[in-house]
CSV table of C-alpha atoms in Angstrom, one decimal:
chain,number,residue,atom,x,y,z
A,1327,MET,CA,0.0,0.0,0.0
A,1328,LYS,CA,1.4,3.4,-1.0
A,1329,ASN,CA,0.9,5.8,1.8
A,1330,LEU,CA,2.2,9.4,1.8
A,1331,THR,CA,3.1,12.0,4.4
A,1332,LEU,CA,3.8,15.6,3.6
A,1333,LEU,CA,5.5,18.0,6.0
A,1334,ILE,CA,4.2,21.4,5.1
A,1335,LYS,CA,5.4,24.8,6.1
A,1336,PRO,CA,2.5,27.1,5.3
A,1337,SER,CA,4.1,30.1,7.1
A,1338,SER,CA,7.6,29.2,6.0
A,1339,SER,CA,10.2,30.3,8.6
A,1340,ARG,CA,8.0,33.0,10.1
A,1341,CYS,CA,7.5,32.8,13.9
A,1342,GLN,CA,6.4,35.2,16.6
A,1343,LEU,CA,8.8,33.6,19.1
A,1344,ARG,CA,12.5,34.3,19.4
A,1345,CYS,CA,13.8,31.1,21.0
A,1346,LYS,CA,17.4,31.5,21.9
A,1347,TYR,CA,18.4,28.1,20.4
A,1348,CYS,CA,16.3,28.1,17.2
A,1349,PHE,CA,18.1,26.1,14.5
A,1350,TYR,CA,15.5,26.7,11.7
A,1351,MET,CA,16.0,30.5,11.8
A,1352,GLU,CA,19.7,30.0,11.3
A,1353,GLU,CA,19.1,27.4,8.6
A,1354,SER,CA,16.8,29.6,6.6
A,1355,ARG,CA,19.3,32.4,6.7
A,1356,ASN,CA,21.8,30.2,4.9
A,1357,ARG,CA,19.7,29.9,1.7
A,1358,GLU,CA,18.9,32.4,-1.0
A,1359,THR,CA,15.3,32.9,0.2
A,1360,ALA,CA,15.1,33.0,4.0
A,1361,ASP,CA,11.3,33.4,4.1
A,1362,TYR,CA,8.9,32.1,1.4
A,1363,GLY,CA,6.0,34.0,2.9
A,1364,PHE,CA,2.6,32.4,3.3
A,1365,MET,CA,1.4,29.5,1.2
A,1366,SER,CA,-1.2,30.5,-1.4
A,1367,MET,CA,-4.3,28.4,-1.8
A,1368,ASP,CA,-3.3,27.9,-5.4
A,1369,THR,CA,0.0,26.2,-4.3
A,1370,ALA,CA,-1.9,24.2,-1.6
A,1371,THR,CA,-4.5,23.0,-4.2
A,1372,LYS,CA,-1.8,21.8,-6.6
A,1373,MET,CA,-0.1,20.0,-3.7
A,1374,ILE,CA,-3.3,18.3,-2.6
A,1375,GLU,CA,-4.2,17.2,-6.1
A,1376,LYS,CA,-0.8,15.6,-6.7
A,1377,ALA,CA,-0.6,14.0,-3.2
A,1378,VAL,CA,-4.1,12.5,-3.6
A,1379,ALA,CA,-3.1,11.1,-7.1
A,1380,PHE,CA,0.2,9.7,-5.8
A,1381,CYS,CA,-1.3,7.9,-2.8
A,1382,ASP,CA,-3.0,4.6,-3.3
A,1383,GLU,CA,-6.8,4.3,-3.7
A,1384,ASP,CA,-7.0,2.9,-0.2
A,1385,GLY,CA,-3.8,4.5,1.2
A,1386,GLU,CA,-3.3,6.8,4.1
A,1387,LEU,CA,-2.5,10.4,3.3
A,1388,THR,CA,-1.1,12.5,6.2
A,1389,PHE,CA,-0.7,16.3,6.1
A,1390,MET,CA,1.6,17.5,8.8
A,1391,PHE,CA,1.9,21.3,9.3
A,1392,GLN,CA,5.0,22.8,10.9
A,1393,GLY,CA,7.2,25.9,10.7
A,1394,GLY,CA,8.3,28.4,11.6
A,1395,GLU,CA,4.9,28.7,13.3
A,1396,PRO,CA,2.2,27.1,11.1
A,1397,THR,CA,-0.8,28.8,12.8
A,1398,LEU,CA,0.4,32.3,11.7
A,1399,ILE,CA,-1.2,31.8,8.3
A,1400,GLY,CA,-4.6,31.9,10.0
A,1401,ILE,CA,-7.4,29.4,10.7
A,1402,SER,CA,-9.4,30.3,7.6
A,1403,TRP,CA,-6.5,28.9,5.4
A,1404,TYR,CA,-6.8,25.5,7.2
A,1405,GLU,CA,-10.6,25.5,6.8
A,1406,GLU,CA,-10.2,26.0,3.1
A,1407,PHE,CA,-7.3,23.5,2.9
A,1408,ILE,CA,-9.4,20.8,4.6
A,1409,ALA,CA,-12.4,21.5,2.4
A,1410,CYS,CA,-10.2,21.2,-0.7
A,1411,VAL,CA,-8.9,17.8,0.6
A,1412,GLY,CA,-12.5,16.6,1.2
A,1413,LYS,CA,-13.4,17.4,-2.5
A,1414,MET,CA,-10.3,15.8,-4.0
A,1415,LYS,CA,-9.6,12.7,-1.9
A,1416,LYS,CA,-10.3,9.2,-3.3
A,1417,GLU,CA,-13.3,7.5,-1.7
A,1418,LYS,CA,-11.3,4.9,0.3
A,1419,GLN,CA,-8.3,7.1,1.2
A,1420,THR,CA,-7.8,7.8,4.9
A,1421,ILE,CA,-6.8,11.4,5.6
A,1422,THR,CA,-5.0,12.4,8.8
A,1423,TYR,CA,-3.8,15.8,10.1
A,1424,ALA,CA,-1.1,16.9,12.5
A,1425,VAL,CA,0.4,20.2,13.5
A,1426,GLN,CA,3.5,21.2,15.4
A,1427,THR,CA,2.9,24.5,17.1
A,1428,ASN,CA,4.2,26.8,19.8
A,1429,GLY,CA,0.6,27.1,21.0
A,1430,MET,CA,0.6,30.9,21.3
A,1431,LEU,CA,-2.3,31.5,19.0
A,1432,LEU,CA,-4.5,28.6,20.0
A,1433,ASP,CA,-7.9,29.8,21.1
A,1434,GLU,CA,-11.5,28.5,21.1
A,1435,ALA,CA,-11.8,28.6,17.3
A,1436,TRP,CA,-8.5,26.7,16.9
A,1437,PHE,CA,-9.5,24.1,19.5
A,1438,SER,CA,-12.8,23.5,17.7
A,1439,LEU,CA,-11.0,22.9,14.4
A,1440,LEU,CA,-8.4,20.7,15.9
A,1441,LYS,CA,-11.0,18.6,17.6
A,1442,LYS,CA,-13.4,18.4,14.6
A,1443,TYR,CA,-10.7,17.0,12.3
A,1444,ASP,CA,-8.9,15.0,14.9
A,1445,PHE,CA,-5.6,16.7,14.6
A,1446,LEU,CA,-2.6,15.3,16.4
A,1447,VAL,CA,-1.1,18.3,18.0
A,1448,GLY,CA,2.6,18.6,18.9
A,1449,LEU,CA,3.0,21.3,21.4
A,1450,SER,CA,6.5,22.8,22.1
A,1451,ILE,CA,6.9,23.0,25.9
A,1452,ASP,CA,10.4,23.0,27.4
A,1453,GLY,CA,9.4,21.4,30.6
A,1454,PHE,CA,9.0,23.3,33.9
A,1455,GLN,CA,8.3,27.0,33.8
A,1456,ARG,CA,11.8,28.3,34.8
A,1457,ASN,CA,13.5,26.4,32.0
A,1458,HIS,CA,10.9,27.1,29.3
A,1459,ASP,CA,10.9,30.8,30.0
A,1460,SER,CA,14.6,31.1,30.0
A,1461,ALA,CA,14.8,30.4,26.2
A,1462,ARG,CA,11.3,30.5,24.7
A,1463,LEU,CA,10.5,34.3,24.6
A,1464,ASP,CA,8.3,36.2,22.2
A,1465,ALA,CA,9.4,39.1,19.9
A,1466,GLY,CA,8.8,41.5,22.8
A,1467,ASN,CA,11.1,39.5,25.1
A,1468,GLN,CA,8.1,38.3,27.1
A,1469,LYS,CA,7.8,34.8,28.7
A,1470,THR,CA,5.5,32.3,27.1
A,1471,TRP,CA,5.1,29.3,29.5
A,1472,ASN,CA,1.7,30.4,30.9
A,1473,LYS,CA,0.1,30.6,27.5
A,1474,VAL,CA,1.5,27.4,26.3
A,1475,ILE,CA,0.7,25.3,29.4
A,1476,HIS,CA,-2.9,26.7,29.2
A,1477,ALA,CA,-3.0,25.5,25.6
A,1478,TYR,CA,-1.9,22.0,26.6
A,1479,ARG,CA,-4.4,21.7,29.4
A,1480,LYS,CA,-7.2,22.9,27.1
A,1481,CYS,CA,-6.2,20.3,24.5
A,1482,ILE,CA,-6.6,17.6,27.2
A,1483,GLN,CA,-9.9,19.1,28.4
A,1484,GLU,CA,-11.2,19.0,24.8
A,1485,GLY,CA,-10.1,15.5,24.1
A,1486,ILE,CA,-7.6,16.7,21.5
A,1487,ARG,CA,-4.7,14.3,20.9
A,1488,VAL,CA,-1.6,16.1,22.0
A,1489,ASN,CA,2.1,15.3,22.6
A,1490,VAL,CA,4.8,17.5,24.1
A,1491,LEU,CA,8.0,18.3,22.2
A,1492,THR,CA,10.9,19.5,24.3
A,1493,VAL,CA,14.3,20.8,23.1
A,1494,LEU,CA,16.9,19.2,25.3
A,1495,THR,CA,19.5,21.9,25.9
A,1496,GLU,CA,22.7,21.8,27.9
A,1497,LYS,CA,20.9,23.8,30.6
A,1498,LEU,CA,17.9,21.5,30.8
A,1499,ALA,CA,20.2,18.4,30.8
A,1500,LYS,CA,21.3,19.3,34.4
A,1501,HIS,CA,17.7,18.9,35.7
A,1502,PRO,CA,16.3,15.5,34.7
A,1503,LYS,CA,14.3,15.0,37.9
A,1504,GLU,CA,12.7,18.4,37.7
A,1505,TYR,CA,11.8,17.7,34.1
A,1506,TYR,CA,10.2,14.4,35.0
A,1507,ASP,CA,8.4,15.9,37.9
A,1508,PHE,CA,6.9,18.3,35.4
A,1509,ILE,CA,5.7,15.4,33.2
A,1510,VAL,CA,4.1,13.7,36.2
A,1511,LYS,CA,2.5,16.9,37.5
A,1512,GLU,CA,0.9,17.6,34.2
A,1513,ASP,CA,0.2,13.9,33.6
A,1514,ILE,CA,1.7,14.0,30.1
A,1515,ASP,CA,1.4,10.7,28.2
A,1516,TRP,CA,3.4,11.5,25.0
A,1517,ILE,CA,6.8,13.1,25.0
A,1518,GLN,CA,9.5,13.8,22.4
A,1519,LEU,CA,12.9,15.2,23.3
A,1520,ILE,CA,15.0,16.7,20.6
A,1521,PRO,CA,18.7,17.4,21.3
A,1522,CYS,CA,19.6,21.0,20.9
A,1523,LEU,CA,21.7,21.2,17.7
A,1524,ASP,CA,25.2,22.7,17.5
A,1525,GLU,CA,25.1,25.2,14.6
A,1526,GLY,CA,28.9,25.1,14.1
A,1527,ALA,CA,29.6,27.3,17.2
A,1528,ARG,CA,28.8,26.0,20.7
A,1529,THR,CA,26.4,28.1,22.7
A,1530,PRO,CA,25.2,27.7,26.3
A,1531,TYR,CA,22.3,25.7,24.9
A,1532,SER,CA,24.3,23.2,22.7
A,1533,LEU,CA,24.0,19.7,24.1
A,1534,ILE,CA,27.2,17.8,24.7
A,1535,PRO,CA,27.6,14.0,24.7
A,1536,LYS,CA,28.2,13.5,28.5
A,1537,SER,CA,25.2,15.7,29.3
A,1538,TYR,CA,23.1,13.7,26.8
A,1539,SER,CA,23.9,10.4,28.5
A,1540,SER,CA,23.6,11.7,32.1
A,1541,PHE,CA,20.2,13.3,31.4
A,1542,PHE,CA,18.7,10.4,29.6
A,1543,ILE,CA,20.0,7.7,32.0
A,1544,ALA,CA,18.5,9.6,34.9
A,1545,LEU,CA,15.3,10.2,33.0
A,1546,PHE,CA,15.1,6.5,32.0
A,1547,ASP,CA,15.5,5.4,35.6
A,1548,LEU,CA,12.6,7.6,36.7
A,1549,TRP,CA,10.5,6.5,33.7
A,1550,TYR,CA,11.3,2.8,34.3
A,1551,ALA,CA,10.4,3.0,38.0
A,1552,GLU,CA,7.1,4.5,37.2
A,1553,MET,CA,6.5,1.9,34.5
A,1554,LYS,CA,7.1,-0.9,37.0
A,1555,LYS,CA,4.3,0.5,39.1
A,1556,GLY,CA,1.9,0.3,36.2
A,1557,ARG,CA,2.1,3.8,34.8
A,1558,GLN,CA,3.6,3.8,31.3
A,1559,ARG,CA,4.3,7.0,29.4
A,1560,SER,CA,5.6,7.2,25.8
A,1561,ILE,CA,9.0,8.9,25.6
A,1562,GLY,CA,9.9,8.6,22.0
A,1563,LEU,CA,13.6,7.8,22.4
A,1564,PHE,CA,13.0,5.1,25.0
A,1565,ASP,CA,10.3,3.5,22.9
A,1566,ASP,CA,12.6,3.4,19.9
A,1567,ILE,CA,15.6,2.0,21.9
A,1568,LEU,CA,13.5,-0.8,23.4
A,1569,ASN,CA,12.3,-1.7,19.9
A,1570,MET,CA,15.8,-1.6,18.5
A,1571,LEU,CA,17.3,-3.8,21.2
A,1572,GLN,CA,14.6,-6.4,20.4
A,1573,GLY,CA,15.3,-6.2,16.6
A,1574,TYR,CA,12.4,-4.0,15.6
A,1575,ALA,CA,12.5,-0.9,13.6
A,1576,PRO,CA,12.4,2.5,15.5
A,1577,GLY,CA,9.6,4.9,14.9
A,1578,GLN,CA,11.8,7.9,14.2
A,1579,CYS,CA,14.0,8.3,11.2
A,1580,GLY,CA,17.7,8.7,11.8
A,1581,ARG,CA,17.9,6.2,14.7
A,1582,LEU,CA,19.7,3.7,12.5
A,1583,GLY,CA,22.3,6.0,11.2
A,1584,LYS,CA,20.7,6.4,7.7
A,1585,CYS,CA,18.4,9.0,6.4
A,1586,SER,CA,14.9,8.1,5.3
A,1587,TRP,CA,12.9,9.9,2.8
A,1588,GLN,CA,10.6,12.9,3.5
A,1589,TYR,CA,8.7,15.5,1.5
A,1590,VAL,CA,9.1,18.8,3.3
A,1591,ILE,CA,7.2,21.5,1.4
A,1592,GLU,CA,7.9,25.2,1.8
A,1593,ALA,CA,5.3,27.9,1.4
A,1594,ASP,CA,6.1,28.5,-2.2
A,1595,GLY,CA,6.0,24.8,-3.1
A,1596,SER,CA,9.7,24.2,-2.9
A,1597,VAL,CA,10.4,20.6,-1.8
A,1598,PHE,CA,13.2,19.4,0.4
A,1599,PRO,CA,14.2,15.9,1.6
A,1600,CYS,CA,14.4,16.6,5.4
A,1601,ASP,CA,13.4,19.3,7.9
A,1602,PHE,CA,17.1,19.5,8.9
A,1603,TYR,CA,18.2,20.1,5.3
A,1604,CYS,CA,15.9,22.8,3.9
A,1605,THR,CA,18.8,24.5,2.2
A,1606,ASP,CA,19.5,25.4,-1.5
A,1607,GLU,CA,21.9,22.5,-1.9
A,1608,TRP,CA,19.1,20.0,-1.3
A,1609,LEU,CA,16.2,21.6,-3.2
A,1610,LEU,CA,14.4,18.8,-5.1
A,1611,GLY,CA,12.1,20.9,-7.1
A,1612,ASN,CA,8.7,22.6,-6.7
A,1613,ILE,CA,5.4,20.8,-6.1
A,1614,GLY,CA,3.7,23.3,-8.5
A,1615,CYS,CA,5.9,22.3,-11.4
A,1616,GLU,CA,7.0,18.7,-10.9
A,1617,SER,CA,5.0,15.6,-10.3
A,1618,MET,CA,5.4,13.5,-7.2
A,1619,GLU,CA,7.1,10.9,-9.3
A,1620,GLN,CA,9.6,13.4,-10.6
A,1621,LEU,CA,10.3,14.7,-7.1
A,1622,THR,CA,10.8,11.1,-5.9
A,1623,ASP,CA,13.1,10.1,-8.7
A,1624,CYS,CA,15.2,13.3,-8.9
A,1625,PRO,CA,19.1,13.0,-8.7
A,1626,VAL,CA,19.2,15.3,-5.6
A,1627,ARG,CA,17.1,12.8,-3.7
A,1628,THR,CA,19.5,10.0,-4.7
A,1629,SER,CA,22.5,12.0,-3.6
A,1630,PHE,CA,20.9,12.8,-0.3
A,1631,LEU,CA,20.2,9.2,0.5
A,1632,LYS,CA,23.7,8.1,-0.5
A,1633,ARG,CA,25.7,10.6,1.4
A,1634,ASP,CA,28.9,9.1,2.6
A,1635,GLU,CA,28.8,10.3,6.2
A,1636,GLN,CA,29.8,7.6,8.6
A,1637,GLY,CA,30.0,7.5,12.4
A,1638,LYS,CA,33.3,8.2,14.1
A,1639,LYS,CA,35.9,5.6,14.8
A,1640,ILE,CA,34.5,4.9,18.2
A,1641,CYS,CA,31.5,3.3,16.4
A,1642,GLU,CA,33.6,0.7,14.7
A,1643,LYS,CA,34.1,-1.4,17.8
A,1644,CYS,CA,30.7,-0.6,19.4
A,1645,ARG,CA,28.4,-3.6,20.1
A,1646,TYR,CA,25.5,-1.4,19.1
A,1647,GLU,CA,26.9,-0.4,15.7
A,1648,SER,CA,24.6,-2.7,13.8
A,1649,ILE,CA,21.4,-1.1,15.3
A,1650,CYS,CA,22.6,2.5,15.6
A,1651,ASP,CA,25.5,3.2,13.1
A,1652,GLY,CA,26.1,6.6,14.6
A,1653,GLY,CA,22.5,7.6,14.8
A,1654,CYS,CA,21.0,10.7,13.1
A,1655,ILE,CA,23.7,12.5,11.0
A,1656,ARG,CA,22.4,15.9,11.9
A,1657,GLN,CA,22.3,15.2,15.6
A,1658,ARG,CA,25.5,13.3,16.1
A,1659,ASN,CA,27.5,16.1,17.7
A,1660,CYS,CA,25.0,16.1,20.5
A,1661,TYR,CA,25.9,12.7,21.8
A,1662,LEU,CA,29.0,11.5,19.8
A,1663,SER,CA,32.6,12.7,20.0
A,1664,ASP,CA,35.9,11.1,19.1
A,1665,LYS,CA,36.3,9.4,22.4
A,1666,TYR,CA,32.9,9.3,24.0
A,1667,CYS,CA,29.4,8.3,22.9
A,1668,GLY,CA,26.5,9.3,25.1
A,1669,HIS,CA,24.1,7.2,23.1
A,1670,GLN,CA,26.3,4.1,23.6
A,1671,LYS,CA,26.3,4.8,27.4
A,1672,LEU,CA,22.6,5.1,27.4
A,1673,LEU,CA,22.0,1.9,25.4
A,1674,SER,CA,24.3,0.0,27.7
A,1675,HIS,CA,22.5,1.2,30.8
A,1676,ILE,CA,19.0,0.4,29.4
A,1677,GLU,CA,20.1,-3.0,28.1
A,1678,TYR,CA,21.6,-4.0,31.5
A,1679,LEU,CA,18.6,-2.7,33.4
A,1680,MET,CA,16.0,-4.3,31.2
A,1681,TYR,CA,17.7,-7.5,30.1
A,1682,GLY,CA,20.7,-8.0,32.5
A,1683,LYS,CA,23.2,-7.8,29.6
């Protein structure tokens, strides 16, 4: 069955926050067009038409909206987008929607739309208030935690599917228990932690390998202790590691050291192979001009998937090399150095605790 997922940036790189560690703002500055503006409905219609045609008659078609901040384009654009999908979709196709948002614009109208169309909402919350407000500020340098936690609680109240996305910075890595206490207090079921990327020059937020391992080992112990009491929460990294140790595939791309294929669509229809690589070098084409088949078979895609970027020498003698192979190419500096691998340390700890190996 041919399913299809599109990662769409309807507001391009625009965002009303000024997070101190934002990688995408820096990435967008390193291309000819930093901001593609808002996606027109003409571009959206062409994209929907081609996606519906490319996906199987009974396949699942997922539209995931991200940014920048995808809600900046306004709720009426989403209403028109969804109506267009409804008119074009094949009878047996399953349509799913997801949005990754900072939550600042979510109000009653947004909650109504998200609930009506069963959106999966990814909400960016950097844990407890002190940590979140130290980095996630708006354009007026105002703190944002109160608004975002209200949005999370409202999603739960309305029965909207929601998970929490946290950027693991060097500063947060020093407080694993306080972070887990926050999870327990808010009773959060679904959590993703994304290592704070090093953009070529270390900042106070850039995660280093030993901090990666110390944080996740402490967090795993807290998570595992709660799980043994019958309360299991989904933390993406831990879910994937347990699957990998048992020979199953992880849910997130990059865990196996190889890039998988994505369709990231910018506001003007430009298509890129990965959210971490939305740069001119990796431009595949434009959804308004090329077919899905042309975008899939283009030479840039082949080059992207065949990049010769291996793990460091420390990986060669690692017992986990076959299931990890250095992990995500873009995130390696967060846990891997010439002489130390924080991911190896974490894998070893989890394997011993869970299986006695």
